[in-house]
JSON list of C-alpha atoms in Angstrom, two decimals:
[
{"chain": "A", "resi": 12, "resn": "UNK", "atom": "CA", "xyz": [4.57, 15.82, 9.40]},
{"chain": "A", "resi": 13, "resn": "UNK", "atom": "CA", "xyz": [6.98, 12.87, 10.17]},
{"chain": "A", "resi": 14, "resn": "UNK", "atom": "CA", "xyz": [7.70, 10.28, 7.54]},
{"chain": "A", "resi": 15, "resn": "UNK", "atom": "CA", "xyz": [8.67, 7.39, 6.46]},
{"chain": "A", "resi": 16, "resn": "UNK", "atom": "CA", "xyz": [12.24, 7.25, 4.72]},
{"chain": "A", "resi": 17, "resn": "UNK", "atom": "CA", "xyz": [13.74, 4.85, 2.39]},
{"chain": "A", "resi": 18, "resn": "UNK", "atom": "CA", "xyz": [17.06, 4.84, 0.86]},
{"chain": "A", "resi": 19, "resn": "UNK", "atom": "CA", "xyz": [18.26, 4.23, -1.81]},
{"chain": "A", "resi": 20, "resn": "UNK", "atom": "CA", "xyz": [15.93, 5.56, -3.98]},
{"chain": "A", "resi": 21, "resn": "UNK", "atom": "CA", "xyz": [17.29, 3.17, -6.93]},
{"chain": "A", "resi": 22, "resn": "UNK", "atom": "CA", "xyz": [19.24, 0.20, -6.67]},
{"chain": "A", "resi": 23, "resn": "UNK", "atom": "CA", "xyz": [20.93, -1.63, -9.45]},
{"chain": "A", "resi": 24, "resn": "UNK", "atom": "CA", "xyz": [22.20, -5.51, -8.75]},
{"chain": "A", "resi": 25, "resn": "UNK", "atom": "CA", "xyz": [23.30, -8.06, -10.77]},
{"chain": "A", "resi": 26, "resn": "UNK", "atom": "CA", "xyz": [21.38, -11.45, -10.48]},
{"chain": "A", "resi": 27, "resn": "UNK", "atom": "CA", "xyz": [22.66, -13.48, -7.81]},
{"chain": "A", "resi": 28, "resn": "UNK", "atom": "CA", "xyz": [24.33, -10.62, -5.53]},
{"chain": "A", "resi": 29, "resn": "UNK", "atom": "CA", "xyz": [22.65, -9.46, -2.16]},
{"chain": "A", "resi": 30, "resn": "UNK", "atom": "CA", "xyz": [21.15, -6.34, -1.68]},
{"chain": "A", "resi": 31, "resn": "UNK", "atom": "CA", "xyz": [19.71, -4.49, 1.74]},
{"chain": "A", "resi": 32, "resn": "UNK", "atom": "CA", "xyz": [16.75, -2.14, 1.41]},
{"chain": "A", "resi": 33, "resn": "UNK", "atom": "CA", "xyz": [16.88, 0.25, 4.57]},
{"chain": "A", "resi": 34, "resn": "UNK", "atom": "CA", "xyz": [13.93, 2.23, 6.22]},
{"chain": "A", "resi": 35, "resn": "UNK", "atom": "CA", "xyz": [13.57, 4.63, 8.55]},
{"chain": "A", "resi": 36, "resn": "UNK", "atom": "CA", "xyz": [9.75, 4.51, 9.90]},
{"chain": "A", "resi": 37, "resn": "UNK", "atom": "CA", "xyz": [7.92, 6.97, 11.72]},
{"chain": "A", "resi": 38, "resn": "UNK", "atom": "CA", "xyz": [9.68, 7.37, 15.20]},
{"chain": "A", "resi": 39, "resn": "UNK", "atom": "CA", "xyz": [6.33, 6.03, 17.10]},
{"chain": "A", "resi": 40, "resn": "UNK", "atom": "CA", "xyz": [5.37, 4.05, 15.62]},
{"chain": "A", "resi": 41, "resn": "UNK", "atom": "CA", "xyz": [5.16, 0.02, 15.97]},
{"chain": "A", "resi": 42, "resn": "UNK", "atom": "CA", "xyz": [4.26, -1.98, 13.25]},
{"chain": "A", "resi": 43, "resn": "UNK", "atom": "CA", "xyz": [6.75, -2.17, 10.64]},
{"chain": "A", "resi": 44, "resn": "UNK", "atom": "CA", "xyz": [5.80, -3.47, 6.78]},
{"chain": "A", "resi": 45, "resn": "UNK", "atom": "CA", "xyz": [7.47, -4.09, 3.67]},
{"chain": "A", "resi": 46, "resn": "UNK", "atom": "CA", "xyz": [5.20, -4.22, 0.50]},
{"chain": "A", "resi": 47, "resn": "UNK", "atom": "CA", "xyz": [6.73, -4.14, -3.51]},
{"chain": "A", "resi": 48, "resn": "UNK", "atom": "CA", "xyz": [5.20, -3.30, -6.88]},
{"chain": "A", "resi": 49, "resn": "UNK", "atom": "CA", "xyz": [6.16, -4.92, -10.00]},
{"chain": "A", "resi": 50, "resn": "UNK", "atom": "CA", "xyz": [5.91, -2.40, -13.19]},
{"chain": "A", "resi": 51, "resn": "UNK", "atom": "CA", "xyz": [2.41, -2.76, -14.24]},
{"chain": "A", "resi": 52, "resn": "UNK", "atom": "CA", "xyz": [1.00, -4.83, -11.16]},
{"chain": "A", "resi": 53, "resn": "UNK", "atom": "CA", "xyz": [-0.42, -4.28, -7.72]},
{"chain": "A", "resi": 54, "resn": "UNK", "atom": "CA", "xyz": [1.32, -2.94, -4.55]},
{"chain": "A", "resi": 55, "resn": "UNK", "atom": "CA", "xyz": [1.79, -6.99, -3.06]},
{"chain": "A", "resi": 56, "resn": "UNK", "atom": "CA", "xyz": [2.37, -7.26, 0.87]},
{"chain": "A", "resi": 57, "resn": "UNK", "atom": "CA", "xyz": [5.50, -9.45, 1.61]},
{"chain": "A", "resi": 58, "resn": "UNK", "atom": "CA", "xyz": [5.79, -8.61, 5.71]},
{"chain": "A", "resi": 59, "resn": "UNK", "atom": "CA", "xyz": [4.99, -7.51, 9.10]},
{"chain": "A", "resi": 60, "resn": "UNK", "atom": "CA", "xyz": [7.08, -6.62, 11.80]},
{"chain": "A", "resi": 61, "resn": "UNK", "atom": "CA", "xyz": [6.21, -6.34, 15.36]},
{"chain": "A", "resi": 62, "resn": "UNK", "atom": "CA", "xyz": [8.23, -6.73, 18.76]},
{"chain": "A", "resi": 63, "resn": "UNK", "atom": "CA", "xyz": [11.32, -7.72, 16.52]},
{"chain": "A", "resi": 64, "resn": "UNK", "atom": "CA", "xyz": [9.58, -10.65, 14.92]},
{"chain": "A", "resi": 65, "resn": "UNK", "atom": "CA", "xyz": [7.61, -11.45, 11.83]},
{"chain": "A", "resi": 66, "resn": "UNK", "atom": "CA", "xyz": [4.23, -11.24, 12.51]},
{"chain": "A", "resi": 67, "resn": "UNK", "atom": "CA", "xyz": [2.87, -12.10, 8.99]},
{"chain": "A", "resi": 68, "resn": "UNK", "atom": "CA", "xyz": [4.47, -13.08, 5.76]},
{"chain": "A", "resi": 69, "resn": "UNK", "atom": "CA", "xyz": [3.24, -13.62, 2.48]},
{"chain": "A", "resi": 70, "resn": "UNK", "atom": "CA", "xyz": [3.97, -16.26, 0.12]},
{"chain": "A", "resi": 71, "resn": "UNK", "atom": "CA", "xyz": [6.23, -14.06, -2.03]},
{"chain": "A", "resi": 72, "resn": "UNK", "atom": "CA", "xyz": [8.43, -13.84, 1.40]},
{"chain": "A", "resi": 73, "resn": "UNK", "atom": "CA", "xyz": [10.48, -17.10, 0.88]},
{"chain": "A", "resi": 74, "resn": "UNK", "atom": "CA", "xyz": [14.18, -18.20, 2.22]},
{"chain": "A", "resi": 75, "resn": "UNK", "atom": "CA", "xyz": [15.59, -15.27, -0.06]},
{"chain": "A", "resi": 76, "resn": "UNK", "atom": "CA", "xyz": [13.97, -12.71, 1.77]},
{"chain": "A", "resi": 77, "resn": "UNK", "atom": "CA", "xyz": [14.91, -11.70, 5.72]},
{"chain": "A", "resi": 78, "resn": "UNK", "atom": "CA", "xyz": [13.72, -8.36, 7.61]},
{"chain": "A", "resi": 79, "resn": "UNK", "atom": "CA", "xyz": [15.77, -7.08, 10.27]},
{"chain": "A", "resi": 80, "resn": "UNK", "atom": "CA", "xyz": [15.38, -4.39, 13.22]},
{"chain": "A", "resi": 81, "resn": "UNK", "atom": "CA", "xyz": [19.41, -3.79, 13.53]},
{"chain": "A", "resi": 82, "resn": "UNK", "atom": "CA", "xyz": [18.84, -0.83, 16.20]},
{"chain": "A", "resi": 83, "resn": "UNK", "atom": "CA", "xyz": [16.31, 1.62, 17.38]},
{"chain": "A", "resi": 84, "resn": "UNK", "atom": "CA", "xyz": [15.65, 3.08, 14.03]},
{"chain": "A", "resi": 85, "resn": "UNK", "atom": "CA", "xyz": [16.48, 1.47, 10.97]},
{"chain": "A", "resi": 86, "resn": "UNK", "atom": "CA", "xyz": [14.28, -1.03, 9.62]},
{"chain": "A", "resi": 87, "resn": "UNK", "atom": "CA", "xyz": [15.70, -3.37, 6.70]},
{"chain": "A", "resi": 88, "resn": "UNK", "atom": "CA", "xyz": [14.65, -6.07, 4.17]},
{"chain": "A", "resi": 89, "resn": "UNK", "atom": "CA", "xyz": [17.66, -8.00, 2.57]},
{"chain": "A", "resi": 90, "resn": "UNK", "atom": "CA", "xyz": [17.30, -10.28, -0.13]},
{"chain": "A", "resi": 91, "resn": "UNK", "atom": "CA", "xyz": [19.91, -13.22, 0.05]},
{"chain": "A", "resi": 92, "resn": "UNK", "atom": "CA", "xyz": [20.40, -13.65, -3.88]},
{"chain": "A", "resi": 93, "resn": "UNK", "atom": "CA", "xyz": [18.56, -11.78, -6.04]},
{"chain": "A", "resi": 94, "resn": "UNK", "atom": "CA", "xyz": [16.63, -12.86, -9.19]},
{"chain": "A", "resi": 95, "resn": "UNK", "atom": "CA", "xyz": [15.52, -10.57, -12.17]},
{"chain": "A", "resi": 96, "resn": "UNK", "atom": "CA", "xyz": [11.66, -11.31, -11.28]},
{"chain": "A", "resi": 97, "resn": "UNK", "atom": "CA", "xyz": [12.83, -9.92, -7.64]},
{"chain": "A", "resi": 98, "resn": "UNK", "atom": "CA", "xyz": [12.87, -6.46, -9.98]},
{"chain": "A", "resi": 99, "resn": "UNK", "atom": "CA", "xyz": [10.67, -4.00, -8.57]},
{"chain": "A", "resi": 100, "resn": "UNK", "atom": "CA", "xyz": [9.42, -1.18, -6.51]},
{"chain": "A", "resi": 101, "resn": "UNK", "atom": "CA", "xyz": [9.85, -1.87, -2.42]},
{"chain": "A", "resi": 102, "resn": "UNK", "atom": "CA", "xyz": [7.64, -0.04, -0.36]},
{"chain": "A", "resi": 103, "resn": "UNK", "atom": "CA", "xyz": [7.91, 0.62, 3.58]},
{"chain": "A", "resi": 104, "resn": "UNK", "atom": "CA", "xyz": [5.44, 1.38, 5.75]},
{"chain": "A", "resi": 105, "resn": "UNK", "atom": "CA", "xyz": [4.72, 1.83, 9.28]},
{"chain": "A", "resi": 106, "resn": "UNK", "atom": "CA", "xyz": [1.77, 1.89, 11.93]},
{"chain": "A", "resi": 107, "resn": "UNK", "atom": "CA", "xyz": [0.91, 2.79, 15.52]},
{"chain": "A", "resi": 108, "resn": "UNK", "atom": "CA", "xyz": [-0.92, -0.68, 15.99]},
{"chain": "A", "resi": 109, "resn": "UNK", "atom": "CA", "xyz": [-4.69, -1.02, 16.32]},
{"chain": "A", "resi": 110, "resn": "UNK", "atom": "CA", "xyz": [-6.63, -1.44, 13.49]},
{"chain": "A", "resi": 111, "resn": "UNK", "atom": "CA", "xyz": [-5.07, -0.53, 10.08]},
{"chain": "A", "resi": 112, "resn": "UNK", "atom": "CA", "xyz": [-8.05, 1.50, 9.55]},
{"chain": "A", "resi": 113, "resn": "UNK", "atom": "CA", "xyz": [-8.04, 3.90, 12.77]},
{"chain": "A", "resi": 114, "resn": "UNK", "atom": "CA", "xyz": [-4.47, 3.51, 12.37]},
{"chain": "A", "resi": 115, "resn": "UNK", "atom": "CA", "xyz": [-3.65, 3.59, 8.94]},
{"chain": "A", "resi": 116, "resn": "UNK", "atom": "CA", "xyz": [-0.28, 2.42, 7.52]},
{"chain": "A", "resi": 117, "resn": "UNK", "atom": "CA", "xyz": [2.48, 5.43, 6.03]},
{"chain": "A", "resi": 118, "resn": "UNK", "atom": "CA", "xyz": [4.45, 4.70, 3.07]},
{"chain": "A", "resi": 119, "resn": "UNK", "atom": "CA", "xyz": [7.78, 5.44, 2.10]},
{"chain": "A", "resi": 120, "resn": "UNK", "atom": "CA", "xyz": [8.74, 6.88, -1.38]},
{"chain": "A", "resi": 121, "resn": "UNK", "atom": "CA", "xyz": [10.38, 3.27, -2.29]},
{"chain": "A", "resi": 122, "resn": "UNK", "atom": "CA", "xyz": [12.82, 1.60, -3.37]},
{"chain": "A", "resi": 123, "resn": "UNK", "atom": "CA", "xyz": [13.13, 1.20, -6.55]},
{"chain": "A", "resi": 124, "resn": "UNK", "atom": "CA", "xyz": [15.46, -2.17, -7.35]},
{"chain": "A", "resi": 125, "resn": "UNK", "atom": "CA", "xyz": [16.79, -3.16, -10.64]},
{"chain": "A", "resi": 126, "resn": "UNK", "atom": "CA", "xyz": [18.24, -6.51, -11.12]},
{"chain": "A", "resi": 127, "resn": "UNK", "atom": "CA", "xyz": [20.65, -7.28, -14.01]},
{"chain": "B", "resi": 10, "resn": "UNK", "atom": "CA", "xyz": [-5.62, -14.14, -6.58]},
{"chain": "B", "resi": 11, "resn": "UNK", "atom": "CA", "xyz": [-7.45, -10.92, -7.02]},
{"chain": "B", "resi": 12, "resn": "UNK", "atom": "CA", "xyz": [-9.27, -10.44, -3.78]},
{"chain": "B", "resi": 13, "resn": "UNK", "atom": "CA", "xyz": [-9.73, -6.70, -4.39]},
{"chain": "B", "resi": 14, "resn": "UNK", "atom": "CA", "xyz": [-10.43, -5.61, -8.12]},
{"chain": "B", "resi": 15, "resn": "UNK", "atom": "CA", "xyz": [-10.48, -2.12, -9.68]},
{"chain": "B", "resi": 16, "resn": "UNK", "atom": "CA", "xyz": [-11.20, -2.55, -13.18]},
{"chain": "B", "resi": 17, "resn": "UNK", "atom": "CA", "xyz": [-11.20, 0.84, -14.62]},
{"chain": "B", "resi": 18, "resn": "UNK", "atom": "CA", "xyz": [-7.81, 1.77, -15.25]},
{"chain": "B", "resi": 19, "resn": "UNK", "atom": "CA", "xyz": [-7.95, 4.93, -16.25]},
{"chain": "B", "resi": 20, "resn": "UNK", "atom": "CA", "xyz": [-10.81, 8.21, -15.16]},
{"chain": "B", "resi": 21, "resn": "UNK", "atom": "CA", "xyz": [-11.21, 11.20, -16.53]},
{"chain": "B", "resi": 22, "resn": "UNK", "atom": "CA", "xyz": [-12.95, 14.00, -14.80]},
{"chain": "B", "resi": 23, "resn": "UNK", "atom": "CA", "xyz": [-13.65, 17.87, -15.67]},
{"chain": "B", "resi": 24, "resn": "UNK", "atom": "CA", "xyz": [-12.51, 20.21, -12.80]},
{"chain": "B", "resi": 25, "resn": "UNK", "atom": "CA", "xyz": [-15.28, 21.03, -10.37]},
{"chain": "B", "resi": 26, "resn": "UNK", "atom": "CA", "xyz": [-17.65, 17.67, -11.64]},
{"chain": "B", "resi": 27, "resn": "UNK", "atom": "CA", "xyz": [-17.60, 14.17, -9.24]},
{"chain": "B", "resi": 28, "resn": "UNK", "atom": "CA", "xyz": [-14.97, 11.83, -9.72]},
{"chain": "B", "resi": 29, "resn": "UNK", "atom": "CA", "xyz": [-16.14, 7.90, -9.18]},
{"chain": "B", "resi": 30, "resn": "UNK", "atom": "CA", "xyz": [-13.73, 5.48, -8.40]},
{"chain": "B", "resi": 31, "resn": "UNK", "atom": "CA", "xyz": [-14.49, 1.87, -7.66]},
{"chain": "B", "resi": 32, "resn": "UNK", "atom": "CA", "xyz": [-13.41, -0.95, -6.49]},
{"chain": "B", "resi": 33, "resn": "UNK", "atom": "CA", "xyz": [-15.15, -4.72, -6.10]},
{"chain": "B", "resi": 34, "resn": "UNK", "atom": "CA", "xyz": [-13.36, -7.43, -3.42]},
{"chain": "B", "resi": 35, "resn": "UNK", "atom": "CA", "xyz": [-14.02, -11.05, -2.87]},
{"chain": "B", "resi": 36, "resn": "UNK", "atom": "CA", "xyz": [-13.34, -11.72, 0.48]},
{"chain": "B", "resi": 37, "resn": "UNK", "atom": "CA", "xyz": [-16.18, -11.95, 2.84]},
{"chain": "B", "resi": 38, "resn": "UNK", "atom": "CA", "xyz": [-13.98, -11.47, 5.58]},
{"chain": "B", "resi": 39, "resn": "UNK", "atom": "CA", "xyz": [-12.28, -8.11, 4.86]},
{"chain": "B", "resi": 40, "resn": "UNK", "atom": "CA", "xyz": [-13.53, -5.80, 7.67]},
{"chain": "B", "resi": 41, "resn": "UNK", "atom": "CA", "xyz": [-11.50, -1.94, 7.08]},
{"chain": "B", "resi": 42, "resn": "UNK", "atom": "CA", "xyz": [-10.94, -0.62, 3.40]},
{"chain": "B", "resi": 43, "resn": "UNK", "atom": "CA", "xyz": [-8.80, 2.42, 2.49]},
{"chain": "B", "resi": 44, "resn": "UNK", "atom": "CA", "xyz": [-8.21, 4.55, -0.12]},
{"chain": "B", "resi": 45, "resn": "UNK", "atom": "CA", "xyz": [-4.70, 5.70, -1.01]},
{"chain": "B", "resi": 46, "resn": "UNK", "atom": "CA", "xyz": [-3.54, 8.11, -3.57]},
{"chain": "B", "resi": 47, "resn": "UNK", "atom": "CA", "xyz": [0.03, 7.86, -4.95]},
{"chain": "B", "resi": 48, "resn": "UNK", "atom": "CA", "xyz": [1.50, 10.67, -7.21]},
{"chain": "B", "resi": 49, "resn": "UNK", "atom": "CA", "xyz": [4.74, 9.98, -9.71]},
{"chain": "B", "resi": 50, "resn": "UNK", "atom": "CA", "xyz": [7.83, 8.56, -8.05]},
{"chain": "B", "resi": 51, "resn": "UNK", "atom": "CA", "xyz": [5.91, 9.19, -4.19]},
{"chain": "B", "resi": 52, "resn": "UNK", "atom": "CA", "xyz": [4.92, 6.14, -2.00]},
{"chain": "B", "resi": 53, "resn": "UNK", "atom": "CA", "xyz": [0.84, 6.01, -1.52]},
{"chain": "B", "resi": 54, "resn": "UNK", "atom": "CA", "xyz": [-0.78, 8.62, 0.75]},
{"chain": "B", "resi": 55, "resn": "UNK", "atom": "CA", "xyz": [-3.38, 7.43, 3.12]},
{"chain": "B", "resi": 56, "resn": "UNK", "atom": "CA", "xyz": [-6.71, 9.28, 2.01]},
{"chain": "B", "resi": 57, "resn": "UNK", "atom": "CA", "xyz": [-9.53, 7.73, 3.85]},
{"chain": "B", "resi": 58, "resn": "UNK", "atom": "CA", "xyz": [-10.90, 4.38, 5.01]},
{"chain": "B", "resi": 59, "resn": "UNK", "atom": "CA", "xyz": [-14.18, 2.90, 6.42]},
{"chain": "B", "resi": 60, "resn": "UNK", "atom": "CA", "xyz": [-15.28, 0.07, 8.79]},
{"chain": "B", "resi": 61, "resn": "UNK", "atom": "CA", "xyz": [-17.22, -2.76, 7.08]},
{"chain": "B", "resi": 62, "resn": "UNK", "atom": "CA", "xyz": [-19.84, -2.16, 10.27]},
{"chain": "B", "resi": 63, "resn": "UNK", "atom": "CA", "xyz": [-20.95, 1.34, 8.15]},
{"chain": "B", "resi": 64, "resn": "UNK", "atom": "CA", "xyz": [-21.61, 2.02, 4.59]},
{"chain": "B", "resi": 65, "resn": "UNK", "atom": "CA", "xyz": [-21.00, 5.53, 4.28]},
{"chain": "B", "resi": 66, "resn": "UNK", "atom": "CA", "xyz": [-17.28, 7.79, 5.90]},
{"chain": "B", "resi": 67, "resn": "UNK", "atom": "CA", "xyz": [-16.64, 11.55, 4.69]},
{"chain": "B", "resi": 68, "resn": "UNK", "atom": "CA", "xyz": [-14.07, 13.57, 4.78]},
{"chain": "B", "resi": 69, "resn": "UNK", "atom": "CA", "xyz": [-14.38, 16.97, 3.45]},
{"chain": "B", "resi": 70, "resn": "UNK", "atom": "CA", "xyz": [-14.38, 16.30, -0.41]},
{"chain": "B", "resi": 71, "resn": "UNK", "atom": "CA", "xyz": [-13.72, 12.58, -0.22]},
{"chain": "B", "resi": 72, "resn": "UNK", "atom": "CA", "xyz": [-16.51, 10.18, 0.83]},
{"chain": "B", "resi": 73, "resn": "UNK", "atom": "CA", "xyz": [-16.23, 6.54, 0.57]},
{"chain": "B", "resi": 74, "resn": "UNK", "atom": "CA", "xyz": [-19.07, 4.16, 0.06]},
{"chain": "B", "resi": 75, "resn": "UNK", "atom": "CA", "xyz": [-19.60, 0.58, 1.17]},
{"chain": "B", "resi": 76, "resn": "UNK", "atom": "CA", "xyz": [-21.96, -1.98, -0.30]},
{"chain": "B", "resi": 77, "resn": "UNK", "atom": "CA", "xyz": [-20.86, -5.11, 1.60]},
{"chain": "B", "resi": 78, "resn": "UNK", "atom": "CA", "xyz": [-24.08, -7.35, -0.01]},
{"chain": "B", "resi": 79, "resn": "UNK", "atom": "CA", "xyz": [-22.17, -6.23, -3.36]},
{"chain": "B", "resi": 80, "resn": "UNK", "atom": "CA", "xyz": [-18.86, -6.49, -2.16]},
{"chain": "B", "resi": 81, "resn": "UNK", "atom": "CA", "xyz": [-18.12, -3.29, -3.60]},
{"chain": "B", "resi": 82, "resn": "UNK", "atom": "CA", "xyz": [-16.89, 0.19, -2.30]},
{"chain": "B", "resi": 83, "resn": "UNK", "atom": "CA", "xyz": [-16.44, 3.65, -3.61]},
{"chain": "B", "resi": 84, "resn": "UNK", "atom": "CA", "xyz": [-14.46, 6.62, -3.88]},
{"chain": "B", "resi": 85, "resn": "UNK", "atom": "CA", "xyz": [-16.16, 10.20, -4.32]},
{"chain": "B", "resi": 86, "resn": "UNK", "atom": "CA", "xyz": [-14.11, 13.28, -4.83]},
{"chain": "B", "resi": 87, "resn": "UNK", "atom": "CA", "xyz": [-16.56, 16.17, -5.06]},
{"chain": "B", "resi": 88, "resn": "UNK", "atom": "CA", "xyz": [-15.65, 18.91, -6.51]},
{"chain": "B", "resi": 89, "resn": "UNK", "atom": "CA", "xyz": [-12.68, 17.41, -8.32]},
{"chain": "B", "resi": 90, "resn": "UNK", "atom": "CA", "xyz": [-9.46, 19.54, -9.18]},
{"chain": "B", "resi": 91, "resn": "UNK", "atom": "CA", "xyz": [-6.72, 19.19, -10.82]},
{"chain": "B", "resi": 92, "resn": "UNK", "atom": "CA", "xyz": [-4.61, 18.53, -8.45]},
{"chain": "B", "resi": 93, "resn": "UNK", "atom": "CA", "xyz": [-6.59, 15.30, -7.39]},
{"chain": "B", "resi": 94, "resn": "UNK", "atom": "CA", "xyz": [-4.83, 13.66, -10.51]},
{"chain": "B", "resi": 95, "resn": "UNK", "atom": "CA", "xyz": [-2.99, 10.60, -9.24]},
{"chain": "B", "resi": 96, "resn": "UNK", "atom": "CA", "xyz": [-3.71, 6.71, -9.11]},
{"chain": "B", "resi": 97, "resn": "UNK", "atom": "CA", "xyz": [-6.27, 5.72, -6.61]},
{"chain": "B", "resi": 98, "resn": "UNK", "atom": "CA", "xyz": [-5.51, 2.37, -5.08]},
{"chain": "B", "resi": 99, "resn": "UNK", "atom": "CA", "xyz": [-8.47, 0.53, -3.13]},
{"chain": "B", "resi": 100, "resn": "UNK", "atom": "CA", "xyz": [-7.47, -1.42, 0.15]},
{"chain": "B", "resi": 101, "resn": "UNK", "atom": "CA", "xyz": [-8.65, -4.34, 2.11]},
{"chain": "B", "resi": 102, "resn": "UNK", "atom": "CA", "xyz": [-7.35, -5.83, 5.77]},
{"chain": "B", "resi": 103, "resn": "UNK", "atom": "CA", "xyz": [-8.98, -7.76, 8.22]},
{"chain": "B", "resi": 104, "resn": "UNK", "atom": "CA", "xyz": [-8.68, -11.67, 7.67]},
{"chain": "B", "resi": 105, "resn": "UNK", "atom": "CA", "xyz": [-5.42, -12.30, 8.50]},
{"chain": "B", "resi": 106, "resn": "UNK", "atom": "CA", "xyz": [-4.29, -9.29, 10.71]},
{"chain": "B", "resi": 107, "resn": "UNK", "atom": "CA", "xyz": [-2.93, -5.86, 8.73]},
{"chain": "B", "resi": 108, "resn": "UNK", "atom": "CA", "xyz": [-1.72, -6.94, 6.16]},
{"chain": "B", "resi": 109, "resn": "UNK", "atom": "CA", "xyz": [-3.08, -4.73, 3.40]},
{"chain": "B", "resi": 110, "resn": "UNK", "atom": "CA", "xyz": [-4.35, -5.87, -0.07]},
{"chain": "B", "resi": 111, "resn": "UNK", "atom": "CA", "xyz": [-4.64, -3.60, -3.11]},
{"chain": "B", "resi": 112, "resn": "UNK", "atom": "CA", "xyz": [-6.19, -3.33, -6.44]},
{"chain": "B", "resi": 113, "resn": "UNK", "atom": "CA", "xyz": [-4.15, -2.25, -9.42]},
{"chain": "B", "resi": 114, "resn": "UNK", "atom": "CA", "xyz": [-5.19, 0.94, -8.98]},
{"chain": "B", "resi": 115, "resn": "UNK", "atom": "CA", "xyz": [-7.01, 3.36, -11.39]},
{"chain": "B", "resi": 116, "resn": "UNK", "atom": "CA", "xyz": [-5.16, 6.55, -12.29]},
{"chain": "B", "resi": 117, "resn": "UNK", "atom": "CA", "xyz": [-7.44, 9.58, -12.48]},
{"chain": "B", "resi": 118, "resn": "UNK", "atom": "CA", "xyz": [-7.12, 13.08, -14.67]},
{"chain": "B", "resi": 119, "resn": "UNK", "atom": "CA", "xyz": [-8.98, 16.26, -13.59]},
{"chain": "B", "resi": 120, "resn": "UNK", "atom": "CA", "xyz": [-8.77, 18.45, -16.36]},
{"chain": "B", "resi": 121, "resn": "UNK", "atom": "CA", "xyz": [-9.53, 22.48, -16.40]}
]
């Protein structure tokens, strides 16, 4: 069954340095997300992607944050400079479009990020 | 801002007996909820989902219930094994386009 693929699988940055998250979602599909867990809290959506824009953002998704289709494949979130509260587990997903139920939304493995 | 709530952390289930997992929202205008299941150091699996138009989706041993006057759904494993221990997370979309929100999650343990 295809999936969705997220590397790295940790990621350790000091406070105030950039870091890229890359994804690989499901070849079909459309929608693109980004979503991240803090230890201890609930999975939080930051994004949608759709026809190479933003289609939703949360408030979490400030200046810092950017998402970026850089080819047919690859789908990444970059964080401009990091802070320790940015610590946390990142979460891809993709969809086919239509209604997230009928269409529901596959999850990568994560990301998980570690600021210093 | 808590619009979807699972407040039991933690289940605990014998093999073969009916696991329970629920899950309360506050949002009148949540239309689809899902069910995922996440395992250790794995990204959440989709399990099931229903439309707010019905009250009642199955799916072999999973059935999901919806009580929209309560604003409150849930999750029945029947039988349970043990390999249905994982954290549950409860899902709700639908007022502003896919964006999904989850509970915390409750982490369930079927034991032999």
């Amino acid at each position: 069954e295809p999936e969705v693929t997220q590397t790295p699988s940790h990621q350790v940055t000091q406070m105030g340095q950039e870091v890229i998250l890359r994804c690989v979602p499901i070849s079909n599909h459309l929608y693109f997300y980004w979503y991240r867990q803090i230890l201890g809290q609930k999975v939080e959506f930051l994004v949608s992607f759709y026809n190479n824009e933003i289609s939703e953002k949360s408030e979490i998704f400030d200046d810092q944050f950017s998402v970026e289709r850089p080819d047919g494949s690859n789908f990444t979130l970059k964080i401009r400079s990091t802070k320790l509260e940015d610590s946390a587990m990142y979460f891809c997903a993709s969809g086919t479009g239509g209604h997230v139920g009928n269409q529901p939304q596959h999850f990568g493995d994560g990301t998980r990020l570690s600021i210093l | 801002d808590q619009q979807v709530k699972q407040n039991s952390p933690s289940l605990s289930v014998q093999e073969g007996r009916i696991s329970i997992l629920n899950c309360d929202y506050t949002n009148s205008m949540f239309d689809y909820f899902l069910w995922y299941k996440k395992y250790p150091a794995e990204g959440p699996t989709f399990l099931i989902s229903i439309s707010s138009i019905k009250d009642k989706n199955e799916d072999g041993r999973f059935t999901v219930f919806l009580n929209k006057s309560a604003k409150h759904l849930s999750l029945h494993i029947v039988p349970s094994q043990p390999g249905d221990s994982a954290v549950y997370f409860c899902a709700a979309s639908g007022n502003s386009g896919y964006a999904l929100n989850f509970g915390k999650g409750t982490s369930l343990l079927v034991t032999p």
